[in-house]
Amino acid sequence: MTDELKQDDLVKINYKPPKKDWMDTPVNFRHGTYIYPARAKNLKYLDLPNPREWSPTDEDWKLPENWKDIILNGMKERLDKYRSFKVFMDICVRCGACADKCHFFIGGGDPKNMPVLRAELIRSIYKGNFTAAGKILGRLNGARGLTKDVIKEWFYYFYQCTECRRCSVFCPYGIDTAEITMMGRELLTLLGCNVNWVLEPAANCYRTGNHLGIQPHALKDMFEMLLDDIEDRTGVKIEPTFNRKGAEILFVTPSADYFADPGIYTCMGYLMLFHELGLDYTWSTYASEGGNFGLFTSHEMIKRLNAKIYAEAKRLGVKWIIGGECGHMWRVIHQYMDTMNGPADFLEAPVSPITGTKFENAKSTKMVHITEFTADLIKNNKLKLDPSRNDKLRITFHDSCNPARAMGILEEPRYIIKNVCNNFFEMPENTAREQTFCCGGGAGLGTDEMMEIRMRGGMPRANAVQYVHDKHGVNRLTCMCAIDRATLTTLMEYWVPDVKVTGVHELVANALVMKGEKERIVDIRGEPLKEKKGEDDV
Amino acid sequence: MGLIDILSGKKEIIEKKWFDMIAASYPVNASSFLKNQKEQFANPVGNTIGEAVHTVIDVLIHEGTNEKANTCLDKLVKVRAVQDFAPSMAVDFLYMLKQLLKDELKNEFHTGGVYEEFLLIESRIDTMALFSFESYLKYKEKIYELKVNEFKNMAFRLLERANLTFEFKDEGPAFEKSVLERDTVK
């Protein structure tokens, strides 16, 4: 056979990919494109089924014997329970409006990352098993049978969706593809097919209240370091309280704010702001995590992990709650907490003790977003600000997916930024506000083993940052999400290395003129407030 | 008519065909998207391909320096380094151009001097291909560096927060002076 091949035949390469139907294209688990599976101990801790050691690259995933029944029964239960799931399965007309809106498709070109096709991965099983037309017509009707390869495909693609909901903005029927991903992940959870990057923080959260499993004494130590740094840079000594009963307000923020760069500078901003206001508030070492990786696992897990916020508010006897700069935490709080963990009738409707403003929008949840709180302070002229302290920064703002699309908080962060900085530049219209592009690492994808996928998924975001960097000399990307602060930092290092990442309240910390402060010569990072002439900054 | 004149006349068609060949290295739905969506923020990959295609052809025809082409090639390779390509596939788009030029010029090679001129252009494309390979490796290394950095940063922060590390602080001129004195004594 090989003798028949001539040299010229060998160099003839057909660049066109084989025209196989998507149903006949199995996934290829290549290193860099999947997340490591959840460790057995984490599944056990959370009482999840089928704890075992396995790898996606294994032929045998050690699924339970009756795995097919588990999935079909699980689907049936969810189709009955969640009307949205049933509607989303039935209603799609394949108009294609969402097809080119996903950052993973735009950056990578894999057709199964088109939201319509990602949904089809599960819709085809729905049709094949739950609809008469699908049962009779089979493939002609877009239906298919449930095989182990389907499970592998789900695992691959439902963990290549960041649940950012950009596609749903464009769907004329309002199909929320993130909810389809959530259903897919719930079903995978029934088989014990989870990822460790999600389940380890979830297990830690369930045990100690936060993602890293930081215990109360260690948490207090971490704050000591932040407070030392604040004193060093501003001359102001701050003494916050923890677990203080009778405080008016409980403050909850993602744990990355107090242990990870650059989130710690945002956290220092909260501490300085609350101190300056003399706010009667407390931190909690139990409700020490705003993030909720239950959102990336199952509805039941969201509820379980989020319960601590109201429980702690009740235990401490506070009147209402302020929440920090987190992304997905706000989807949970804004869209689920009230019905899942509420009603919080033991709390009062939030009223700012400084301005008297009633936060009508939070009347039911009793929890106010920090940018709403701060924007209100600025609007009422309650803060002394010196925006020139941020003059070496040329700022743009990344609308974090969840605050932007899940709660519509678009103006408040911009209002704050414009009051604490002199150089602010918007990214192009079709990459901002409701149409914002994801960082590429949300919904539990922000781990280092997914680096390739993250870089390609974040490419559309980075492309818009590159544009404002080239056009306006932007050197700082502001966002209000802890996952963003971590993943955008790496994304910028690859695509636009001159741009660093910051939180909104880090900018507030720089501009805030505090009583008794010393002459501020460094910013909150300890770097000189003003660049020397001739230095690199634009 | 020399090679440059011929290429100038065919510039548009060569650019289109080359773009299509690169787009065809992606799955079917993606390649039509890359070709049809012209808005730069809605289709950054297609835009990067288009810029590279246009610039490289322009540089070859107008005998511009390779540096101008290299900037665009680097951008394109940076994208392909994180996409689902084997290394050979990620950088093979310049070899596509060579084949395309041979096909487009096969009837012109007999004209005096055209083939010799083509050989010069071909070696310039080879040089660009070598440059692209270097870029590819640079970005692959960067990916691994980013992985390590994320891991190191997290580990270091945690050690620091747990008070398990001790870092010397720069305590200003007096501190520096004492260090200098100590070094002098040595």
XYZ file of C-alpha atoms in Angstrom:
724
model
C 0.000 0.000 0.000
C 2.663 2.501 1.023
C 4.605 1.715 -2.155
C 1.756 3.158 -4.162
C 2.061 6.562 -2.481
C 4.324 9.042 -4.227
C 6.068 11.964 -2.572
C 3.640 14.412 -4.166
C 0.675 12.556 -2.722
C 2.083 12.903 0.755
C 2.381 16.685 0.589
C -1.146 17.143 -0.669
C -2.881 18.302 2.442
C -6.589 18.919 2.477
C -7.162 21.910 4.687
C -10.908 21.452 4.846
C -12.076 19.690 7.969
C -14.066 16.501 7.414
C -17.745 17.233 6.995
C -19.102 15.147 9.815
C -22.292 15.899 11.610
C -21.792 17.329 15.080
C -23.404 14.256 16.589
C -20.667 12.135 15.033
C -17.769 14.263 16.260
C -16.557 12.942 19.619
C -14.627 15.180 22.014
C -10.883 15.029 22.341
C -9.704 15.653 25.904
C -6.406 17.397 25.286
C -4.396 18.824 28.159
C -5.214 22.519 28.553
C -8.820 22.107 27.455
C -10.416 20.442 30.461
C -10.525 20.882 34.217
C -9.282 18.192 36.593
C -12.079 16.084 38.068
C -13.262 16.606 41.631
C -11.458 14.629 44.284
C -13.444 11.915 45.999
C -13.013 13.566 49.431
C -14.795 16.716 48.245
C -17.730 14.795 46.842
C -17.964 12.847 50.074
C -17.886 15.994 52.166
C -20.779 17.445 50.191
C -22.751 14.170 50.168
C -22.550 13.996 46.382
C -22.840 10.652 44.584
C -20.161 8.421 43.082
C -16.977 9.677 44.771
C -13.987 8.060 43.024
C -10.600 8.777 41.462
C -10.884 9.197 37.683
C -9.697 11.305 34.778
C -11.529 12.665 31.706
C -8.788 11.111 29.551
C -9.694 7.623 30.862
C -11.769 5.428 28.599
C -13.822 4.276 31.586
C -15.260 7.096 33.685
C -16.469 4.661 36.364
C -20.080 5.805 36.052
C -22.690 4.118 38.240
C -24.194 1.016 36.619
C -27.614 2.597 36.196
C -26.175 5.888 34.908
C -28.654 6.114 32.070
C -31.656 5.886 34.376
C -30.099 8.425 36.701
C -29.744 10.962 33.890
C -33.187 10.374 32.370
C -34.899 10.452 35.761
C -32.878 13.541 36.640
C -34.004 15.218 33.437
C -37.618 14.307 34.049
C -37.497 15.672 37.571
C -36.002 18.941 36.366
C -38.370 19.300 33.425
C -41.247 19.019 35.889
C -39.654 21.259 38.510
C -38.216 24.067 36.382
C -40.638 25.398 33.834
C -37.855 27.500 32.295
C -35.890 24.330 31.465
C -38.893 22.803 29.693
C -39.589 26.015 27.783
C -35.942 26.413 26.752
C -35.894 22.832 25.480
C -39.021 23.360 23.372
C -38.907 26.913 22.163
C -35.635 27.381 20.240
C -36.238 27.955 16.505
C -32.542 27.882 15.601
C -32.573 31.437 14.267
C -28.842 31.714 14.899
C -28.981 35.055 16.740
C -26.906 33.617 19.579
C -24.562 31.588 17.397
C -21.738 34.092 17.104
C -22.147 35.808 20.462
C -20.215 33.386 22.685
C -16.651 34.449 23.487
C -15.456 30.835 23.270
C -16.831 30.479 19.752
C -15.544 33.899 18.678
C -12.085 33.242 20.080
C -11.758 29.555 19.331
C -14.087 28.627 16.476
C -15.420 25.357 17.925
C -19.031 25.098 16.610
C -20.190 23.312 19.760
C -19.413 26.524 21.603
C -22.154 28.271 19.654
C -24.818 28.613 22.357
C -27.477 27.108 20.099
C -25.393 23.993 19.568
C -24.268 23.777 23.180
C -27.944 23.709 24.131
C -28.558 21.151 21.412
C -26.189 18.753 23.229
C -28.865 18.360 25.868
C -31.913 19.180 23.709
C -31.149 16.209 21.450
C -31.417 13.894 24.454
C -34.610 15.627 25.553
C -36.095 15.110 22.110
C -35.011 11.499 21.856
C -36.475 10.576 25.219
C -39.228 13.009 26.100
C -40.943 14.036 22.833
C -43.091 11.947 20.507
C -41.653 13.540 17.360
C -38.112 12.855 18.507
C -38.900 9.267 19.418
C -40.405 8.604 15.990
C -38.243 10.712 13.695
C -34.934 10.353 15.539
C -32.121 12.275 13.910
C -34.455 13.908 11.429
C -35.943 15.703 14.394
C -32.565 16.465 15.962
C -32.932 13.643 18.482
C -30.323 11.122 19.535
C -29.820 8.338 22.018
C -28.045 8.714 25.352
C -24.563 7.167 25.311
C -21.451 7.490 27.446
C -19.956 9.681 24.717
C -22.801 12.137 25.267
C -21.846 12.377 28.948
C -18.239 13.049 27.955
C -19.368 15.689 25.519
C -21.499 17.367 28.197
C -18.590 17.402 30.611
C -16.331 18.960 27.980
C -18.707 21.690 26.779
C -20.695 22.539 29.898
C -17.345 23.299 31.489
C -16.505 25.479 28.487
C -19.408 27.781 29.229
C -18.865 30.554 31.759
C -22.599 31.089 32.284
C -21.999 34.724 31.334
C -25.381 35.026 29.567
C -24.153 37.231 26.716
C -25.916 34.960 24.241
C -29.225 35.333 26.050
C -29.136 39.102 25.446
C -29.507 38.394 21.736
C -32.082 35.565 21.902
C -35.467 36.815 20.646
C -37.168 34.217 22.852
C -35.113 35.056 25.924
C -33.603 31.596 26.232
C -31.064 31.732 29.024
C -28.342 29.358 27.849
C -26.589 29.702 31.199
C -29.559 27.930 32.762
C -29.173 25.120 30.242
C -25.527 24.811 31.240
C -26.618 24.814 34.871
C -29.017 21.943 34.158
C -26.258 20.087 32.312
C -23.932 20.477 35.272
C -26.647 19.397 37.721
C -27.179 16.217 35.693
C -23.427 15.557 35.563
C -23.347 16.043 39.330
C -25.809 13.156 39.670
C -23.100 10.908 38.159
C -20.248 12.378 40.188
C -18.766 14.116 37.137
C -17.631 17.361 38.726
C -14.493 19.472 38.558
C -12.196 20.027 41.488
C -11.787 23.750 40.908
C -15.484 24.105 41.769
C -16.045 21.403 44.349
C -13.039 22.014 46.577
C -14.028 25.649 47.248
C -17.636 24.465 47.654
C -16.596 21.864 50.232
C -14.392 24.385 52.055
C -17.206 26.878 52.010
C -19.609 24.386 53.473
C -17.158 23.620 56.272
C -15.605 26.957 57.221
C -17.620 29.536 55.318
C -15.084 30.482 52.669
C -13.411 29.004 49.600
C -9.946 28.411 51.016
C -11.108 27.024 54.326
C -9.620 29.970 56.244
C -10.486 29.664 59.908
C -11.477 32.651 62.078
C -8.071 33.274 63.695
C -6.253 33.076 60.341
C -8.791 35.371 58.751
C -8.176 37.969 61.451
C -4.418 37.649 60.869
C -4.905 38.348 57.196
C -6.801 41.521 58.010
C -3.998 42.605 60.363
C -1.654 42.667 57.384
C -4.059 44.734 55.315
C -4.542 47.163 58.219
C -0.776 47.495 58.668
C -0.438 48.317 55.003
C -3.204 50.924 55.207
C -1.542 52.582 58.193
C 1.807 52.491 56.450
C 0.435 54.178 53.343
C -2.100 56.628 54.817
C -1.083 57.078 58.428
C -4.595 56.100 59.523
C -5.066 53.267 61.978
C -8.204 51.262 61.432
C -9.765 48.782 63.835
C -12.653 46.899 62.261
C -14.771 44.484 64.238
C -15.517 40.820 63.585
C -18.639 38.886 64.548
C -19.873 41.865 66.561
C -23.409 41.397 67.749
C -25.674 44.393 67.518
C -23.854 46.096 64.639
C -26.192 47.872 62.250
C -24.734 46.348 59.092
C -23.109 43.049 58.133
C -20.551 43.270 55.331
C -19.986 40.230 53.090
C -17.455 40.035 50.289
C -15.627 37.313 48.309
C -12.701 35.860 50.250
C -10.344 36.610 47.358
C -10.673 40.237 48.436
C -8.668 39.602 51.565
C -6.134 37.029 50.409
C -5.404 37.522 46.698
C -3.740 40.201 44.605
C -5.088 42.558 43.385
C -8.336 42.034 45.341
C -6.675 43.008 48.632
C -6.393 46.616 47.457
C -10.136 46.689 46.845
C -10.638 45.269 50.328
C -8.409 48.013 51.755
C -10.744 50.440 49.987
C -13.789 49.035 51.823
C -11.970 49.207 55.164
C -10.894 52.813 54.620
C -14.302 53.938 53.379
C -16.232 52.396 56.276
C -13.717 53.761 58.787
C -13.959 57.257 57.353
C -17.748 57.150 57.563
C -17.671 55.762 61.085
C -20.076 53.098 59.861
C -21.576 50.792 62.484
C -20.770 47.539 60.691
C -19.097 44.200 61.269
C -17.243 41.539 59.303
C -18.082 37.898 59.866
C -15.637 35.026 60.026
C -18.461 32.638 59.087
C -20.250 34.602 56.361
C -16.700 35.169 55.133
C -17.395 34.367 51.498
C -19.676 36.131 49.070
C -18.723 33.774 46.279
C -20.932 30.751 45.869
C -19.579 27.882 43.774
C -22.890 26.155 44.352
C -24.037 28.258 41.401
C -21.676 26.197 39.255
C -22.875 22.882 40.714
C -26.602 22.689 41.456
C -29.509 24.724 42.772
C -29.491 22.686 45.935
C -25.825 23.568 46.485
C -26.453 27.293 45.881
C -29.049 27.243 48.608
C -26.873 25.290 51.010
C -23.850 27.559 50.664
C -25.781 30.813 50.635
C -27.760 30.054 53.782
C -24.923 31.349 55.972
C -25.477 34.969 54.941
C -28.953 35.267 56.417
C -28.086 32.897 59.257
C -25.194 35.102 60.301
C -27.223 38.286 59.872
C -29.821 36.799 62.224
C -27.267 35.558 64.753
C -25.533 38.929 64.912
C -28.798 40.852 64.970
C -27.839 43.321 62.251
C -30.442 45.421 60.446
C -29.282 44.902 56.869
C -26.371 43.761 54.708
C -23.877 45.323 52.311
C -22.146 43.088 49.760
C -18.739 43.677 48.182
C -17.412 43.617 44.644
C -18.211 40.106 43.493
C -19.731 38.876 40.264
C -21.649 35.622 40.523
C -22.452 36.292 44.195
C -24.772 39.008 42.937
C -26.576 36.703 40.561
C -27.302 34.493 43.553
C -28.328 37.371 45.794
C -30.350 39.243 43.225
C -32.087 36.331 41.557
C -32.194 33.429 44.010
C -31.500 34.380 47.626
C -34.880 35.879 48.385
C -36.831 32.762 47.428
C -34.159 30.191 48.284
C -33.088 31.421 51.719
C -35.696 34.057 52.511
C -37.852 35.682 53.492
C -35.442 37.753 55.549
C -38.256 39.248 57.586
C -36.000 39.563 60.625
C -34.037 42.307 58.793
C -35.042 45.869 57.963
C -35.301 47.505 54.540
C -31.853 49.064 53.991
C -31.461 52.776 54.695
C -28.084 54.461 54.451
C -27.252 55.828 57.913
C -25.111 58.501 56.279
C -27.471 59.882 53.633
C -30.865 58.564 54.690
C -31.392 57.058 51.246
C -33.782 54.120 51.185
C -32.556 51.356 48.902
C -35.968 50.443 47.536
C -34.451 47.931 45.095
C -33.126 45.900 48.019
C -36.265 46.119 50.124
C -36.853 42.400 49.826
C -33.349 40.884 49.917
C -32.084 43.474 52.463
C -28.711 43.390 50.775
C -27.161 46.392 48.998
C -24.330 46.383 46.473
C -21.314 48.355 47.674
C -21.269 50.485 44.496
C -24.890 51.507 45.132
C -23.918 52.480 48.661
C -20.809 54.436 47.615
C -22.407 56.092 44.586
C -25.129 57.359 46.914
C -22.503 58.771 49.289
C -20.809 60.635 46.448
C -24.101 61.884 45.052
C -24.921 63.313 48.468
C -21.494 64.868 48.778
C -20.514 62.870 51.842
C -16.987 61.984 50.753
C -13.939 64.183 50.343
C -12.237 62.970 47.214
C -9.082 63.935 45.380
C -9.299 62.292 41.949
C -5.882 63.660 40.961
C -4.357 60.926 43.134
C -5.382 58.520 40.366
C -3.938 60.700 37.625
C -1.213 58.291 36.597
C -3.962 55.809 35.765
C -5.853 55.834 32.504
C -8.895 53.770 33.255
C -11.368 51.649 31.407
C -14.196 49.639 32.962
C -15.059 46.015 32.335
C -18.709 45.308 33.108
C -18.517 42.037 34.989
C -21.076 39.669 33.467
C -23.256 38.992 36.473
C -23.595 42.500 37.923
C -24.216 43.836 34.399
C -26.547 41.206 32.974
C -28.025 39.572 36.052
C -28.731 42.706 38.073
C -28.345 45.582 35.607
C -25.876 47.520 37.706
C -24.242 49.621 35.001
C -24.247 53.263 36.076
C -23.183 53.135 39.722
C -19.612 51.886 39.142
C -19.164 54.371 36.304
C -20.452 57.197 38.484
C -17.935 56.296 41.194
C -15.039 55.943 38.772
C -15.760 59.299 37.147
C -15.724 60.919 40.589
C -12.484 59.373 41.781
C -10.486 59.516 38.515
C -9.844 62.112 35.858
C -9.037 59.773 32.966
C -11.819 57.346 32.105
C -12.407 55.781 28.707
C -15.217 53.439 27.679
C -14.613 50.325 25.639
C -16.550 49.989 22.338
C -20.331 49.811 22.660
C -20.740 46.202 21.530
C -18.247 45.018 24.162
C -19.617 46.909 27.186
C -22.652 47.127 29.480
C -25.222 44.395 28.640
C -23.064 43.273 25.739
C -19.927 42.969 27.835
C -17.533 40.157 26.969
C -16.685 37.614 29.647
C -13.192 37.350 31.162
C -13.161 33.738 29.934
C -12.674 32.262 33.420
C -16.040 32.553 35.171
C -18.374 29.784 36.406
C -15.498 27.722 37.770
C -13.218 27.804 34.728
C -10.575 30.100 36.179
C -8.005 27.445 36.894
C -4.492 27.182 35.481
C -5.083 23.813 33.794
C -7.605 25.567 31.511
C -5.171 28.270 30.440
C -5.497 27.740 26.689
C -9.285 27.779 26.807
C -9.269 30.830 29.059
C -6.960 32.764 26.758
C -9.057 32.013 23.692
C -12.335 32.712 25.505
C -10.992 35.984 26.906
C -9.671 37.113 23.547
C -12.722 39.225 22.550
C -12.525 41.041 25.909
C -8.783 41.583 25.547
C -9.241 42.795 21.974
C -11.464 45.633 23.186
C -8.985 46.499 25.950
C -6.204 46.537 23.370
C -8.246 49.019 21.368
C -8.609 51.540 24.222
C -4.987 50.929 25.191
C -3.829 51.845 21.671
C -6.267 54.718 21.257
C -6.251 56.344 24.698
C -3.211 54.903 26.433
C -5.374 52.974 28.905
C -3.186 51.260 31.507
C -5.720 50.077 34.100
C -8.723 47.798 33.661
C -11.297 48.245 36.426
C -13.879 45.612 37.269
C -16.081 44.651 40.187
C -15.760 40.891 40.446
C -13.217 38.779 42.326
C -12.987 36.167 39.586
C -12.382 38.969 37.083
C -9.636 40.445 39.187
C -7.833 37.101 39.142
C -8.506 35.974 35.576
C -8.273 39.340 33.824
C -4.851 39.833 35.392
C -3.577 36.733 33.592
C -5.547 37.535 30.461
C -3.916 40.959 30.262
C -0.495 39.447 30.839
C -0.988 37.427 27.661
C -2.874 39.848 25.403
C -2.201 43.407 26.644
C 0.714 43.242 29.094
C 0.809 47.015 29.746
C -2.617 46.944 31.364
C -3.074 46.039 35.033
C -6.328 45.150 36.783
C -8.027 46.934 39.654
C -11.286 47.006 41.618
C -13.546 50.061 41.852
C -12.900 50.571 45.577
C -9.159 50.463 45.086
C -9.613 53.664 43.093
C -11.824 55.010 45.898
C -9.076 54.160 48.407
C -6.571 56.235 46.472
C -8.836 59.243 46.084
C -10.403 59.213 49.564
C -9.161 62.110 51.702
C -9.264 60.794 55.269
C -9.330 62.620 58.554
C -5.890 62.534 60.166
C -4.138 61.097 57.142
C -0.492 61.840 56.432
C 0.667 63.314 53.154
C -0.141 60.619 50.613
C 2.907 59.968 48.472
C 2.131 56.370 47.575
C -1.066 54.786 46.327
C -2.751 51.946 48.163
C -0.409 49.467 46.446
C 2.561 51.289 47.956
C 3.623 52.597 44.567
C 4.429 56.311 43.980
C 1.285 58.349 43.385
C 2.860 60.232 40.547
C 5.109 58.841 37.852
C 8.429 60.630 37.542
C 8.744 62.463 34.256
C 10.193 60.352 31.518
C 8.973 57.109 33.025
C 7.061 54.629 30.983
C 3.455 55.411 31.852
C 1.465 57.252 29.248
C 5.317 42.570 -17.345
C 7.299 41.643 -14.214
C 6.125 39.584 -11.253
C 5.318 42.611 -9.103
C 3.004 44.020 -11.775
C 1.303 40.656 -12.148
C 0.839 40.342 -8.393
C -0.439 43.910 -8.132
C -3.082 43.081 -10.706
C -4.127 39.963 -8.811
C -3.766 41.478 -5.324
C -7.431 41.414 -4.405
C -8.058 37.894 -5.604
C -4.915 36.565 -3.887
C -5.886 38.233 -0.611
C -9.384 36.789 -0.798
C -8.231 33.290 -1.684
C -5.548 33.281 1.022
C -8.014 34.535 3.638
C -10.440 31.793 2.608
C -7.734 29.142 2.893
C -6.850 30.270 6.424
C -10.546 30.449 7.361
C -10.974 26.919 6.017
C -8.513 25.652 8.635
C -11.356 26.215 11.152
C -14.517 24.093 11.383
C -17.192 24.877 8.814
C -19.491 27.111 10.893
C -16.515 29.046 12.172
C -14.974 29.650 8.767
C -18.138 31.224 7.375
C -18.376 33.417 10.477
C -14.728 34.469 10.091
C -15.369 35.444 6.479
C -18.735 37.148 6.802
C -18.661 39.107 10.053
C -16.640 42.246 9.302
C -17.078 44.171 12.565
C -13.741 44.211 14.371
C -15.026 43.676 17.921
C -17.609 41.070 16.953
C -15.028 39.081 15.017
C -11.540 39.808 16.357
C -10.024 36.601 14.955
C -11.277 37.265 11.414
C -10.008 40.792 11.735
C -6.563 39.634 12.818
C -6.391 37.211 9.885
C -7.504 39.940 7.470
C -4.897 42.381 8.751
C -2.107 39.814 8.441
C -3.185 38.758 4.947
C -3.402 42.318 3.691
C -0.113 43.414 5.224
C 1.947 40.413 4.102
C 0.770 40.691 0.481
C 1.348 44.422 0.587
C 4.866 43.994 1.925
C 5.695 41.384 -0.729
C 4.379 43.517 -3.592
C 5.770 46.831 -2.479
C 8.998 45.316 -1.227
C 8.393 46.708 2.253
C 10.482 45.476 5.134
C 9.568 42.229 6.823
C 9.243 44.040 10.184
C 5.921 45.517 9.106
C 4.614 42.070 8.205
C 6.097 40.502 11.323
C 3.967 42.635 13.659
C 0.781 41.304 12.038
C 2.097 37.751 11.794
C 2.959 37.852 15.477
C -0.606 38.911 16.296
C -2.075 36.116 14.202
C 0.219 33.465 15.648
C -0.600 34.713 19.153
C -4.238 33.878 18.422
C -3.537 30.507 16.797
C -1.241 29.496 19.665
C -4.256 29.305 21.999
C -6.615 27.718 19.492
C -7.151 24.047 18.880
C -4.292 23.531 16.392
C -1.340 21.184 16.268
C 1.884 23.256 16.041
C 2.307 22.537 12.310
C -1.265 23.615 11.598
C -0.934 26.763 13.697
C 1.849 28.192 11.528
C 1.113 26.620 8.145
C -0.763 29.609 6.720
C 2.383 30.979 5.061
C 2.915 27.659 3.285
C -0.671 28.024 2.046
C 0.373 31.350 0.517
C 3.320 29.737 -1.286
C 1.055 27.132 -2.817
C -1.510 29.747 -3.724
C 1.084 31.914 -5.494
C 2.374 28.899 -7.438
C -1.166 28.108 -8.587
C -1.914 31.696 -9.511
C 1.349 32.204 -11.379
C 1.795 28.865 -13.110
C 0.937 30.358 -16.512
C 3.284 33.291 -15.998
C 6.438 31.399 -15.036
C 7.544 31.105 -18.669
C 7.649 34.921 -19.012
C 11.241 36.156 -18.765
C 12.448 36.777 -15.214
C 9.133 35.989 -13.464
C 10.248 32.642 -12.066
C 13.516 34.117 -10.739
C 11.576 36.940 -9.090
C 9.186 34.409 -7.600
C 12.087 32.531 -6.028
C 13.104 35.726 -4.218
C 9.573 36.236 -2.920
C 9.383 32.594 -1.919
C 12.467 32.919 0.271
C 11.005 36.005 1.902
C 7.910 33.980 2.743
C 10.172 31.275 4.160
C 11.822 33.866 6.394
C 8.385 34.991 7.567
C 7.466 31.366 8.283
C 10.561 30.991 10.452
C 9.628 34.173 12.292
C 6.114 32.802 12.836
C 7.526 29.617 14.273
C 9.541 31.657 16.767
C 6.425 33.619 17.721
C 4.459 30.409 18.161
C 7.016 29.004 20.550
C 7.220 32.319 22.418
C 3.474 32.283 23.058
C 3.356 28.620 23.993
C 6.086 29.301 26.542
C 4.066 32.288 27.749
C 1.053 30.046 28.374
C 3.144 27.798 30.617
C 4.676 30.806 32.332
C 1.185 32.131 33.107
C 0.202 28.792 34.602
C 3.249 28.765 36.839
C 2.794 32.419 37.803
C -0.797 31.895 38.901
C 0.235 28.979 41.022
C 3.270 30.738 42.523
C 1.357 33.926 43.306
C -1.347 32.028 45.125
C 1.096 29.909 47.096
C 3.251 32.893 48.027
C 0.309 35.011 49.177
C -0.967 32.225 51.355
C 2.406 31.629 52.956
C 2.752 35.345 53.562
C -0.729 35.624 55.053
C -0.071 32.627 57.251
C 3.055 34.393 58.528
C 5.236 31.595 57.257
C 7.498 33.851 55.210
C 9.687 36.713 56.249
C 10.719 39.341 53.796
C 13.382 41.992 54.365
C 11.889 45.417 54.024
C 13.762 48.250 52.379
C 14.007 50.600 55.314
C 15.393 53.614 53.509
C 18.827 55.262 53.401
C 19.939 54.224 56.882
C 19.222 50.608 56.087
C 21.024 50.854 52.786
C 23.964 52.522 54.506
C 24.313 49.754 57.048
C 24.262 47.187 54.278
C 26.951 49.100 52.438
C 29.078 49.336 55.588
C 28.694 45.646 56.206
C 29.802 44.940 52.666
C 32.789 47.248 53.077
C 33.901 45.425 56.212
C 33.846 42.221 54.246
